[in-house]
Structures are given as C-alpha cells and as structure tokens.
Amino acid sequence: FYFTPVWLGFHDGSFDYFDAGAQASANLEALAEMGDFSGIDSDFSNAMVGQSTVLFDSDGFPNAPVFDPGNSQSTIVSLGSSERYLSFGSMIIPSNDSFFGNDNSFQFELLDTNGQFTGNFSIDLALSDLWDAGTEVNDGLGAAFSANGGTSSDENGVVHAGPDLSNFDQTDTAAGTTINFASASGSPVFRLTVTAVPEPGSAMLLGMFGVGALSFYRRRRC
C-alpha cells in the first residue's frame, strides 16, 4: 500500500477534525477519498489554534507526492509553547475512503505545560489502525490509485475504525505493483517518529517526526 501526502497540525488541543460515530465532513471526505488535505488545512487555519505543514514524498511514483512503500521524508517546524499537540491525516492508497489520523486531539503531546519537549516516540500504524470515513463503499471500485476501474458507490455511513481492504488483495496499483493484502495486514504500513536533536547554536530542543521524519524546535518565549 501507498499513502498520500501527510497533513500535520500542531495546536493547543482544541482542533478535532473527525469523530468516530459521526458523519464525515465534506473536507474529511475529500481527504479520505482523494487525499485532498486542502479543506482540512483550511479548517485548521480558520480555527487559529496553531500551525500546520504537509509532508510530500518527492521520490514517489512517478514524480508524484505519494509515499511509496519504504520511502521517507522530513521537514523542520518551529513550535510555539502553545502548539503542544499533534494531529495528522493521510489517505491510504488504493482504498475507497480509508485514512490514517487521530480522533483524540490530545493523544500525541509534544510539549508539556511548561513548553518543554515531552520526549521521543514513534507511531507505528497497521491496516487495522485505519479509519473509514463511511462515505464510500469498500468494494474496491472507483478507488484512487487502483487499476480496478469501475464506479464507486456512496455509503452514507459514519466514521468508524477498521475498514476492510481485502477487496484490493492481488489487484494492481497505478504504479504497476500488486497489492499483497496478507503480507501487509499485520505489519506497520505508516510510521511517524519523534526524536530530539539540538537546535543549531543553542540548547533548545528539536523533535523529529517521520514517515520519513519531521523536525521541530520550540520557539523562545519573549
């Protein structure tokens, strides 16, 4: 499996772009069905609760920003003391409407109440950790990046955990590869890592995220 550019939001804990058991917003539907993060990013910007960035895989298939299996990228983000929590989102491809993300906006704390880095960690997510937007039937038809073709069908459901991607087993992707569902089902397919590294010229902290990796450092208080 591949996945689309990874949207990352750093905030005060108040930004929650989806809830299990609730109907997906139009912007979540766009992320889950097409990998379009622009609507979620606009919602985040309008909320004025922090800053966001997006990780692209410049080495993805072919000359596309999708993350190929095994690829990684990194970026650096300077965080303010109120930008304590991480939210993220990315569509797994091929799929009808399945995505990685965190329903709990307080789940991943980067800075404590004093603005200090909380420590290194890694998020390893398998297919069982995926979310289903509940907007499109998981029949493998009309799915982005799949060679199956066909026409997708509206589901009119709610966001829920554990979508079934077995319909993609032994099917081809746009990159000419073949999905082996059995080998992927129990293994991590998405990794986001956080490590501390020194800010150049000072003892301030940087963190590193990765799917690939994303580095950040805490801004000095005035």
Short mmCIF file of C-alpha atoms in Angstrom, two decimals:
data_model
loop_
_atom_site.label_atom_id
_atom_site.label_comp_id
_atom_site.label_asym_id
_atom_site.label_seq_id
_atom_site.Cartn_x
_atom_site.Cartn_y
_atom_site.Cartn_z
CA PHE A 1 0.00 0.00 0.00
CA TYR A 2 0.96 3.63 -0.59
CA PHE A 3 -0.33 6.77 1.10
CA THR A 4 -0.90 10.37 0.17
CA PRO A 5 0.89 13.49 1.46
CA VAL A 6 0.65 13.63 5.24
CA TRP A 7 -1.09 16.64 6.75
CA LEU A 8 0.29 17.65 10.17
CA GLY A 9 -1.28 20.13 12.57
CA PHE A 10 0.38 21.46 15.74
CA HIS A 11 -2.14 23.01 18.09
CA ASP A 12 -3.41 23.70 21.60
CA GLY A 13 -5.55 20.56 21.74
CA SER A 14 -8.77 22.12 20.52
CA PHE A 15 -8.61 21.02 16.88
CA ASP A 16 -10.55 17.81 16.21
CA TYR A 17 -11.31 17.21 12.53
CA PHE A 18 -13.30 13.98 12.90
CA ASP A 19 -15.18 11.90 15.45
CA ALA A 20 -15.87 8.18 15.39
CA GLY A 21 -19.58 7.50 15.04
CA ALA A 22 -20.28 10.86 13.39
CA GLN A 23 -20.82 11.64 9.73
CA ALA A 24 -17.69 12.78 7.92
CA SER A 25 -17.42 16.41 6.91
CA ALA A 26 -17.02 17.27 3.25
CA ASN A 27 -13.37 18.12 3.93
CA LEU A 28 -12.71 14.78 5.62
CA GLU A 29 -14.41 13.04 2.69
CA ALA A 30 -12.02 14.81 0.31
CA LEU A 31 -9.04 13.67 2.37
CA ALA A 32 -10.25 10.07 2.71
CA GLU A 33 -11.39 9.58 -0.90
CA MET A 34 -8.88 11.66 -2.85
CA GLY A 35 -6.05 12.52 -0.47
CA ASP A 36 -7.01 16.19 -0.73
CA PHE A 37 -5.88 17.82 2.53
CA SER A 38 -6.64 21.41 1.49
CA GLY A 39 -10.06 21.55 3.18
CA ILE A 40 -8.78 20.18 6.49
CA ASP A 41 -5.89 22.62 6.32
CA SER A 42 -8.30 25.50 5.66
CA ASP A 43 -10.41 24.48 8.67
CA PHE A 44 -7.26 24.40 10.78
CA SER A 45 -6.12 27.80 9.55
CA ASN A 46 -9.53 29.32 10.25
CA ALA A 47 -9.52 27.91 13.79
CA MET A 48 -6.29 29.86 14.53
CA VAL A 49 -5.07 27.31 17.07
CA GLY A 50 -1.56 26.63 15.78
CA GLN A 51 0.33 25.86 12.60
CA SER A 52 0.30 23.12 10.01
CA THR A 53 2.55 21.61 7.39
CA VAL A 54 2.44 18.78 4.88
CA LEU A 55 4.98 16.06 4.18
CA PHE A 56 5.32 15.18 0.49
CA ASP A 57 7.34 12.34 -0.97
CA SER A 58 9.27 13.89 -3.83
CA ASP A 59 10.50 10.42 -4.79
CA GLY A 60 7.04 8.89 -5.07
CA PHE A 61 5.56 7.24 -8.14
CA PRO A 62 6.29 8.69 -10.73
CA ASN A 63 7.13 12.25 -9.79
CA ALA A 64 4.01 12.24 -7.62
CA PRO A 65 3.85 13.33 -3.99
CA VAL A 66 2.52 9.96 -2.78
CA PHE A 67 4.62 7.91 -0.36
CA ASP A 68 5.87 4.72 -1.98
CA PRO A 69 6.40 1.70 0.31
CA GLY A 70 9.68 2.17 2.17
CA ASN A 71 10.10 5.86 1.30
CA SER A 72 10.51 8.61 3.88
CA GLN A 73 10.75 12.38 4.04
CA SER A 74 11.45 15.02 6.68
CA THR A 75 10.87 18.68 7.38
CA ILE A 76 11.56 21.19 10.18
CA VAL A 77 8.88 23.08 12.10
CA SER A 78 9.45 25.72 14.78
CA LEU A 79 6.85 25.32 17.54
CA GLY A 80 5.48 27.85 19.99
CA SER A 81 4.78 26.79 23.58
CA SER A 82 1.02 26.56 22.94
CA GLU A 83 1.46 24.25 19.93
CA ARG A 84 1.60 21.24 22.22
CA TYR A 85 -0.35 18.56 20.37
CA LEU A 86 -0.08 16.77 17.05
CA SER A 87 -2.89 15.84 14.68
CA PHE A 88 -2.28 14.15 11.35
CA GLY A 89 -4.12 12.77 8.35
CA SER A 90 -3.32 10.81 5.19
CA MET A 91 -5.30 8.62 2.81
CA ILE A 92 -4.03 5.09 2.24
CA ILE A 93 -4.00 4.12 -1.42
CA PRO A 94 -5.53 2.27 -3.01
CA SER A 95 -8.71 2.50 -0.95
CA ASN A 96 -12.20 3.86 -1.33
CA ASP A 97 -12.26 6.11 1.75
CA SER A 98 -9.69 4.89 4.28
CA PHE A 99 -7.28 7.14 6.11
CA PHE A 100 -4.78 7.42 8.95
CA GLY A 101 -5.45 10.01 11.63
CA ASN A 102 -6.07 10.56 15.33
CA ASP A 103 -9.60 11.01 16.64
CA ASN A 104 -8.32 12.20 20.04
CA SER A 105 -6.76 15.64 19.61
CA PHE A 106 -4.87 15.25 22.92
CA GLN A 107 -3.43 11.83 22.06
CA PHE A 108 0.04 12.96 21.00
CA GLU A 109 1.54 15.55 23.33
CA LEU A 110 4.76 17.15 22.09
CA LEU A 111 5.28 19.85 24.72
CA ASP A 112 4.24 19.87 28.36
CA THR A 113 2.50 22.74 30.16
CA ASN A 114 5.86 24.47 30.54
CA GLY A 115 6.59 24.22 26.84
CA GLN A 116 9.23 21.52 27.28
CA PHE A 117 9.60 18.66 24.81
CA THR A 118 7.97 15.54 26.26
CA GLY A 119 10.36 13.02 24.74
CA ASN A 120 10.96 10.72 21.80
CA PHE A 121 8.28 8.41 20.50
CA SER A 122 7.23 6.53 17.39
CA ILE A 123 3.77 5.91 15.96
CA ASP A 124 3.54 2.64 14.03
CA LEU A 125 0.19 2.06 12.36
CA ALA A 126 -1.04 -1.08 10.62
CA LEU A 127 -4.06 -1.58 8.37
CA SER A 128 -6.08 -2.39 11.50
CA ASP A 129 -5.43 1.16 12.73
CA LEU A 130 -7.05 2.77 9.69
CA TRP A 131 -10.22 4.81 9.84
CA ASP A 132 -13.08 4.52 7.36
CA ALA A 133 -14.80 7.80 6.50
CA GLY A 134 -18.09 5.98 5.87
CA THR A 135 -18.62 7.92 2.66
CA GLU A 136 -17.85 5.26 0.03
CA VAL A 137 -18.47 1.51 -0.12
CA ASN A 138 -15.27 -0.52 0.29
CA ASP A 139 -15.75 -2.66 -2.80
CA GLY A 140 -12.50 -1.64 -4.49
CA LEU A 141 -14.29 0.04 -7.39
CA GLY A 142 -13.54 3.61 -8.40
CA ALA A 143 -10.76 3.81 -5.82
CA ALA A 144 -7.92 6.27 -6.19
CA PHE A 145 -4.62 4.80 -7.43
CA SER A 146 -6.19 1.41 -8.18
CA ALA A 147 -6.19 -0.28 -11.57
CA ASN A 148 -9.55 -1.93 -10.79
CA GLY A 149 -11.57 0.78 -12.51
CA GLY A 150 -15.32 0.78 -12.04
CA THR A 151 -17.55 3.31 -10.32
CA SER A 152 -17.64 3.98 -6.61
CA SER A 153 -20.86 3.85 -4.57
CA ASP A 154 -21.95 6.19 -1.80
CA GLU A 155 -22.14 4.57 1.63
CA ASN A 156 -23.88 7.31 3.63
CA GLY A 157 -22.40 5.92 6.83
CA VAL A 158 -20.36 7.30 9.72
CA VAL A 159 -16.66 7.41 10.53
CA HIS A 160 -15.55 4.11 12.02
CA ALA A 161 -12.43 2.09 12.69
CA GLY A 162 -11.15 -0.94 10.84
CA PRO A 163 -12.15 -0.69 7.15
CA ASP A 164 -11.87 -3.90 5.14
CA LEU A 165 -9.29 -3.54 2.36
CA SER A 166 -9.27 -7.22 1.41
CA ASN A 167 -11.01 -6.40 -1.87
CA PHE A 168 -7.68 -4.97 -3.04
CA ASP A 169 -5.78 -8.21 -2.48
CA GLN A 170 -3.90 -9.25 -5.66
CA THR A 171 -5.07 -6.16 -7.52
CA ASP A 172 -2.77 -3.76 -9.34
CA THR A 173 -1.90 -0.18 -8.49
CA ALA A 174 -1.30 2.69 -10.88
CA ALA A 175 2.43 2.16 -10.28
CA GLY A 176 2.21 -1.34 -11.77
CA THR A 177 2.70 -3.09 -8.43
CA THR A 178 0.39 -5.71 -6.96
CA ILE A 179 -1.21 -5.47 -3.53
CA ASN A 180 -0.45 -8.42 -1.24
CA PHE A 181 -3.02 -7.90 1.48
CA ALA A 182 -1.90 -10.86 3.61
CA SER A 183 1.66 -9.55 3.99
CA ALA A 184 0.51 -6.02 4.78
CA SER A 185 -2.36 -6.72 7.18
CA GLY A 186 -0.27 -7.37 10.28
CA SER A 187 2.70 -5.13 9.55
CA PRO A 188 3.17 -1.39 10.11
CA VAL A 189 2.45 0.48 6.89
CA PHE A 190 2.74 4.01 8.28
CA ARG A 191 5.39 5.25 10.69
CA LEU A 192 5.72 8.67 12.30
CA THR A 193 8.76 9.11 14.53
CA VAL A 194 9.67 11.79 17.04
CA THR A 195 13.23 12.31 18.28
CA ALA A 196 15.07 15.18 19.93
CA VAL A 197 18.04 16.86 18.28
CA PRO A 198 19.81 20.07 19.29
CA GLU A 199 18.86 23.36 17.72
CA PRO A 200 21.90 24.85 15.95
CA GLY A 201 23.74 27.27 18.21
CA SER A 202 21.73 26.62 21.38
CA ALA A 203 20.50 24.02 23.83
CA MET A 204 16.88 24.31 22.70
CA LEU A 205 15.07 21.18 21.64
CA LEU A 206 14.13 19.94 18.25
CA GLY A 207 11.95 16.97 17.60
CA MET A 208 11.83 14.77 14.56
CA PHE A 209 8.79 13.21 13.05
CA GLY A 210 8.90 10.86 10.22
CA VAL A 211 7.20 8.84 7.71
CA GLY A 212 10.15 9.96 6.95
CA ALA A 213 10.74 12.47 9.63
CA LEU A 214 9.61 15.88 10.73
CA SER A 215 11.89 18.01 12.88
CA PHE A 216 10.77 20.85 15.07
CA TYR A 217 12.16 23.13 17.72
CA ARG A 218 10.47 25.15 20.41
CA ARG A 219 10.50 28.91 19.88
CA ARG A 220 11.94 31.01 22.64
CA ARG A 221 9.43 32.83 24.76
CA CYS A 222 9.54 36.59 24.64
#
